[in-house]
Coordinates of C-alpha atoms in Angstrom, one line a residue:
M1 CA 133.6 40.0 -87.8
R2 CA 134.3 40.6 -91.6
V3 CA 130.2 41.4 -92.0
F4 CA 128.3 41.7 -95.3
V5 CA 126.1 44.3 -94.9
T6 CA 123.2 45.2 -97.6
G7 CA 121.5 48.7 -98.0
A8 CA 125.0 49.9 -96.2
T9 CA 124.9 53.1 -98.1
G10 CA 120.9 54.0 -96.9
F11 CA 120.0 56.1 -94.5
I12 CA 120.4 53.4 -91.5
G13 CA 122.7 51.4 -93.6
S14 CA 125.8 54.1 -93.8
A15 CA 125.1 54.6 -89.7
V16 CA 125.4 50.7 -89.1
V17 CA 128.5 50.7 -91.3
Q18 CA 130.1 53.2 -89.0
E19 CA 128.6 51.7 -85.5
L20 CA 130.8 48.3 -87.2
I21 CA 133.8 49.7 -88.0
G22 CA 134.0 51.4 -84.8
A23 CA 133.1 48.3 -83.0
G24 CA 135.8 46.6 -84.9
H25 CA 134.6 45.0 -87.5
M26 CA 135.2 44.5 -91.4
V27 CA 132.5 45.8 -93.3
V28 CA 131.6 44.7 -97.0
G29 CA 129.0 46.6 -98.2
L30 CA 126.7 45.7 -101.3
A31 CA 126.9 48.3 -104.0
R32 CA 124.7 48.7 -107.3
S33 CA 127.0 51.1 -108.6
D34 CA 130.1 53.2 -108.9
A35 CA 128.6 55.7 -106.6
A36 CA 128.0 53.3 -103.7
T37 CA 131.2 52.2 -104.1
T38 CA 133.1 55.3 -104.0
A39 CA 130.7 56.0 -100.5
L40 CA 131.7 52.7 -99.4
V41 CA 135.1 53.0 -99.7
A42 CA 135.2 56.6 -98.3
A43 CA 133.8 55.0 -95.5
G44 CA 136.1 52.7 -94.5
A45 CA 134.5 49.9 -95.8
E46 CA 135.1 47.4 -99.2
A47 CA 132.3 47.2 -102.2
H48 CA 130.9 44.1 -103.0
R49 CA 128.6 44.9 -106.7
G50 CA 125.9 43.4 -107.0
S51 CA 122.0 43.7 -105.8
L52 CA 119.1 42.6 -104.5
D53 CA 117.3 40.8 -107.6
D54 CA 121.2 39.4 -108.1
L55 CA 120.8 36.1 -105.8
D56 CA 124.2 34.9 -106.9
S57 CA 126.1 37.7 -105.8
L58 CA 124.1 38.1 -102.8
K59 CA 125.2 34.0 -101.7
R60 CA 129.2 35.1 -102.7
G61 CA 128.7 38.0 -100.0
A62 CA 127.3 36.0 -97.5
D63 CA 129.4 32.9 -97.9
R64 CA 132.6 34.9 -97.7
S65 CA 131.8 36.5 -94.4
D66 CA 131.5 35.8 -91.0
G67 CA 127.6 37.3 -90.6
V68 CA 125.4 39.3 -92.2
I69 CA 123.4 42.5 -91.6
H70 CA 120.3 42.7 -93.8
L71 CA 119.0 46.4 -94.7
A72 CA 118.2 47.1 -98.7
F73 CA 114.9 46.9 -99.6
I74 CA 112.9 48.3 -102.5
H75 CA 111.0 51.1 -101.0
D76 CA 108.4 51.5 -104.0
F77 CA 105.2 51.1 -102.0
S78 CA 103.1 51.1 -105.1
Q79 CA 104.8 47.7 -105.9
Y80 CA 105.2 46.8 -101.8
A81 CA 103.7 43.2 -102.6
A82 CA 106.4 42.4 -105.3
N83 CA 108.9 44.1 -103.2
G84 CA 108.4 42.0 -100.8
N85 CA 108.8 38.8 -102.8
T86 CA 112.1 40.0 -103.8
D87 CA 112.8 40.6 -100.3
L88 CA 112.4 37.1 -99.7
R89 CA 114.2 35.6 -102.3
A90 CA 117.1 37.7 -101.1
V91 CA 116.9 36.5 -97.7
D92 CA 116.5 32.9 -98.7
A93 CA 119.9 33.2 -101.2
M94 CA 121.8 34.5 -98.1
G95 CA 120.8 32.1 -95.4
A96 CA 121.5 29.1 -98.1
A97 CA 124.8 30.5 -97.7
L98 CA 125.1 30.4 -94.0
A99 CA 122.9 27.3 -93.1
G100 CA 124.9 24.8 -90.5
S101 CA 127.7 27.6 -90.1
G102 CA 126.2 29.1 -87.0
R103 CA 127.1 32.4 -88.5
P104 CA 124.9 35.4 -87.6
M105 CA 122.3 36.9 -89.8
V106 CA 120.4 40.1 -89.2
V107 CA 117.1 40.8 -91.3
T108 CA 115.1 43.9 -91.3
S109 CA 111.5 44.2 -90.8
G110 CA 109.0 46.6 -89.2
T111 CA 106.6 47.1 -86.6
T112 CA 103.3 47.8 -89.2
V113 CA 103.9 43.7 -89.6
F114 CA 100.6 43.4 -86.9
V115 CA 96.8 44.3 -87.2
P116 CA 97.2 46.5 -84.9
P117 CA 95.6 44.6 -81.3
G118 CA 94.4 47.5 -79.3
R119 CA 97.7 47.3 -77.3
T120 CA 101.3 47.7 -77.1
L121 CA 102.8 45.4 -79.3
N122 CA 105.9 43.4 -78.2
E123 CA 108.3 40.9 -79.3
D124 CA 106.5 37.6 -78.9
D125 CA 103.8 39.0 -81.1
A126 CA 104.4 37.4 -84.6
G127 CA 103.6 38.9 -87.9
D128 CA 100.2 38.9 -89.5
P129 CA 99.7 38.4 -93.8
A130 CA 96.4 40.7 -93.1
S131 CA 98.9 44.0 -91.5
V132 CA 100.0 47.0 -93.8
G133 CA 102.9 45.6 -93.7
A134 CA 102.6 42.1 -94.6
P135 CA 105.4 42.0 -97.5
R136 CA 107.9 42.1 -94.8
V137 CA 105.7 38.8 -93.0
A138 CA 107.6 36.1 -95.0
S139 CA 110.9 37.4 -94.6
E140 CA 110.0 37.0 -91.1
D141 CA 109.1 33.7 -91.1
A142 CA 111.9 32.9 -93.5
V143 CA 114.4 34.1 -90.5
L144 CA 112.4 31.7 -88.2
R145 CA 113.1 28.9 -90.6
L146 CA 116.9 29.6 -90.9
A147 CA 117.1 29.3 -86.9
E148 CA 116.0 25.8 -87.5
Q149 CA 119.0 25.0 -90.2
G150 CA 121.9 26.3 -88.2
V151 CA 121.6 30.0 -88.7
R152 CA 122.3 32.2 -86.1
A153 CA 119.2 34.4 -87.4
S154 CA 117.3 37.0 -86.0
V155 CA 115.1 40.1 -87.0
V156 CA 114.9 43.8 -86.0
R157 CA 111.9 45.4 -86.4
L158 CA 111.7 49.1 -87.1
P159 CA 109.0 51.4 -86.2
P160 CA 107.4 53.8 -89.0
S161 CA 109.7 56.5 -87.7
V162 CA 113.3 56.1 -88.2
H163 CA 114.5 59.6 -87.9
G164 CA 118.0 61.5 -87.5
D165 CA 120.3 63.7 -89.8
G166 CA 119.4 62.7 -93.6
D167 CA 115.9 61.3 -92.8
R168 CA 113.9 60.7 -96.2
A169 CA 111.2 58.2 -95.1
F170 CA 107.6 58.8 -93.7
V171 CA 108.2 62.2 -91.6
P172 CA 109.9 63.6 -94.5
A173 CA 107.2 63.0 -96.8
L174 CA 104.7 64.0 -94.5
I175 CA 106.5 67.6 -94.3
G176 CA 106.1 67.2 -98.7
I177 CA 102.4 66.7 -98.3
A178 CA 101.7 69.6 -96.0
R179 CA 104.3 71.7 -98.4
A180 CA 102.3 70.6 -101.5
T181 CA 98.6 71.0 -100.4
G182 CA 99.1 74.2 -97.5
V183 CA 98.0 72.0 -94.7
S184 CA 100.0 69.3 -92.1
G185 CA 97.3 66.9 -91.6
H186 CA 96.9 63.7 -89.9
V187 CA 93.5 61.2 -90.3
G188 CA 90.9 61.8 -87.8
D189 CA 91.7 63.0 -84.0
G190 CA 95.0 62.4 -84.6
R191 CA 95.4 60.4 -81.8
N192 CA 97.1 56.9 -83.2
R193 CA 100.3 56.7 -82.0
W194 CA 103.6 56.0 -84.2
P195 CA 106.4 54.2 -82.4
A196 CA 110.1 56.0 -83.0
V197 CA 113.6 55.4 -82.9
H198 CA 116.8 57.6 -83.7
R199 CA 119.1 56.2 -86.4
L200 CA 122.7 55.8 -84.2
D201 CA 120.5 54.2 -81.8
A202 CA 119.1 51.5 -84.3
A203 CA 122.5 51.1 -85.6
R204 CA 123.8 49.9 -82.2
L205 CA 121.0 47.9 -82.0
F206 CA 121.8 46.2 -85.3
R207 CA 125.7 45.3 -83.9
L208 CA 124.4 43.8 -80.7
A209 CA 122.1 41.3 -82.3
L210 CA 125.2 40.3 -84.7
E211 CA 127.0 39.9 -82.2
N212 CA 125.1 38.6 -79.2
A213 CA 121.5 37.9 -80.5
P214 CA 120.2 34.4 -80.1
A215 CA 118.6 32.3 -82.8
G216 CA 115.2 33.1 -83.6
S217 CA 115.1 36.3 -82.0
R218 CA 112.6 39.2 -82.6
L219 CA 114.0 42.3 -81.6
H220 CA 112.0 45.8 -81.3
G221 CA 113.9 49.2 -82.3
I222 CA 111.8 51.3 -80.3
A223 CA 112.4 54.0 -78.5
D224 CA 109.7 56.1 -78.1
E225 CA 106.5 53.3 -77.7
G226 CA 103.9 55.5 -79.2
V227 CA 104.2 59.5 -80.6
Q228 CA 100.7 60.8 -81.4
V229 CA 100.2 61.1 -85.1
R230 CA 98.9 64.6 -84.5
D231 CA 101.6 65.8 -82.2
I232 CA 103.7 65.0 -85.6
A233 CA 101.2 67.1 -87.4
E234 CA 101.7 70.3 -84.7
V235 CA 105.4 70.4 -85.3
I236 CA 105.1 70.6 -88.6
G237 CA 102.6 72.8 -88.8
R238 CA 104.1 75.5 -86.4
R239 CA 107.5 74.9 -88.1
L240 CA 105.8 75.7 -92.1
K241 CA 103.8 78.5 -90.2
L242 CA 100.4 76.1 -91.9
P243 CA 97.1 75.2 -90.6
V244 CA 96.9 71.8 -88.7
A245 CA 93.6 70.0 -90.0
S246 CA 92.0 66.4 -89.8
K247 CA 90.9 64.6 -92.6
T248 CA 88.4 61.5 -92.8
P249 CA 89.8 58.1 -93.3
D250 CA 87.9 58.6 -96.9
E251 CA 90.1 61.9 -97.7
A252 CA 93.1 60.4 -96.7
A253 CA 93.9 58.4 -99.9
G254 CA 93.5 61.5 -101.9
H255 CA 95.4 63.6 -99.5
F256 CA 98.4 61.3 -98.3
G257 CA 98.6 58.9 -101.6
W258 CA 100.8 55.9 -100.4
L259 CA 101.5 57.0 -97.2
A260 CA 97.4 56.9 -96.3
G261 CA 97.6 52.9 -95.0
F262 CA 100.6 54.2 -92.9
L263 CA 99.3 57.5 -91.6
G264 CA 95.9 56.2 -89.9
I265 CA 97.5 53.1 -87.9
D266 CA 97.7 53.1 -84.4
C267 CA 100.7 50.7 -83.7
P268 CA 102.4 51.6 -79.9
A269 CA 105.2 49.1 -79.5
S270 CA 107.9 47.9 -76.7
S271 CA 111.5 47.1 -76.7
A272 CA 111.8 46.0 -72.9
K273 CA 112.2 42.6 -73.9
T274 CA 115.2 43.7 -76.7
Q275 CA 116.6 45.9 -73.8
A276 CA 116.5 43.3 -71.5
L277 CA 118.3 40.4 -73.6
L278 CA 120.8 42.5 -75.2
G279 CA 121.4 45.3 -72.7
W280 CA 120.6 48.0 -75.9
Q281 CA 119.5 51.2 -74.4
P282 CA 117.9 54.3 -76.6
T283 CA 119.9 57.3 -75.7
Q284 CA 120.0 59.8 -78.5
A285 CA 117.0 62.6 -78.9
G286 CA 112.9 61.1 -79.1
L287 CA 111.2 62.0 -82.8
I288 CA 109.2 65.0 -81.5
A289 CA 112.7 66.8 -80.1
D290 CA 114.4 65.7 -83.3
L291 CA 111.4 66.8 -85.6
D292 CA 111.2 70.1 -83.8
H293 CA 114.7 71.4 -85.4
P294 CA 115.3 73.7 -88.5
R295 CA 117.0 70.4 -90.4
Y296 CA 114.1 68.9 -90.8
F297 CA 112.7 71.3 -92.6
Q298 CA 115.5 72.5 -94.8
N299 CA 115.6 69.5 -97.8
Q300 CA 112.4 68.6 -99.6
V301 CA 111.5 65.0 -99.9
P302 CA 109.7 63.8 -102.8
I303 CA 106.3 62.4 -102.0

């Protein structure tokens, strides 16, 4: 397949590109800059110039492909709602180019699209507009509409922690906050749980979804169903030789900043149905084993 990939030079996207090429697919990556173009060519892919707000470019990239994997998202959480709208417009534009063709489109979302129900989330749970991940819900709904318009559209929900070499997301942000404040913190008793997956396992799931997921599928890229946040804080504290401390919900915003809304949620999730449907089996290290390694503490991430 000739696969159009947005976010192709990102932490997860670069792994997806290599997974696709290794399976014999041709990759065309969305490139916003000369540096992204150079990186894509070096990785063995073609570059397609454009951006998430250049809808004509997105339509052309999708129209000239045999399938789309949409990974790009503007991760500025101070503009989270606006960035969700940008994502929805991008999904609609690429979906329109594929309508009636039966070609696949895989859209990225997150398990934070739920208000935690007091149980382990599964693929049948619909996104909730009242959740901390609400800006992603509209794009999930768009996938279901596209499935009714002749697109083999599916959604892959990723957990708060997608970990591995080059991680620059939530866990590295926690490390940066610990360095800046002198405390490795968690909210309350820290027993709330985050699901997690290694980026290489996630990359394989995206390929399998592209190749085989039925139209309208919700898929979960989950390896660890629920890692207690205090266990994450304890590894960070031990590695940085800092005390581990609880922050009350009232203190959390001041201590953790934009991360506070995500850090206190309890959102264990299962991928049992995804594994049965696609034969996907996570094989990489779990979050705690991966985090408890010097490389996670070598590079500082802006907080």
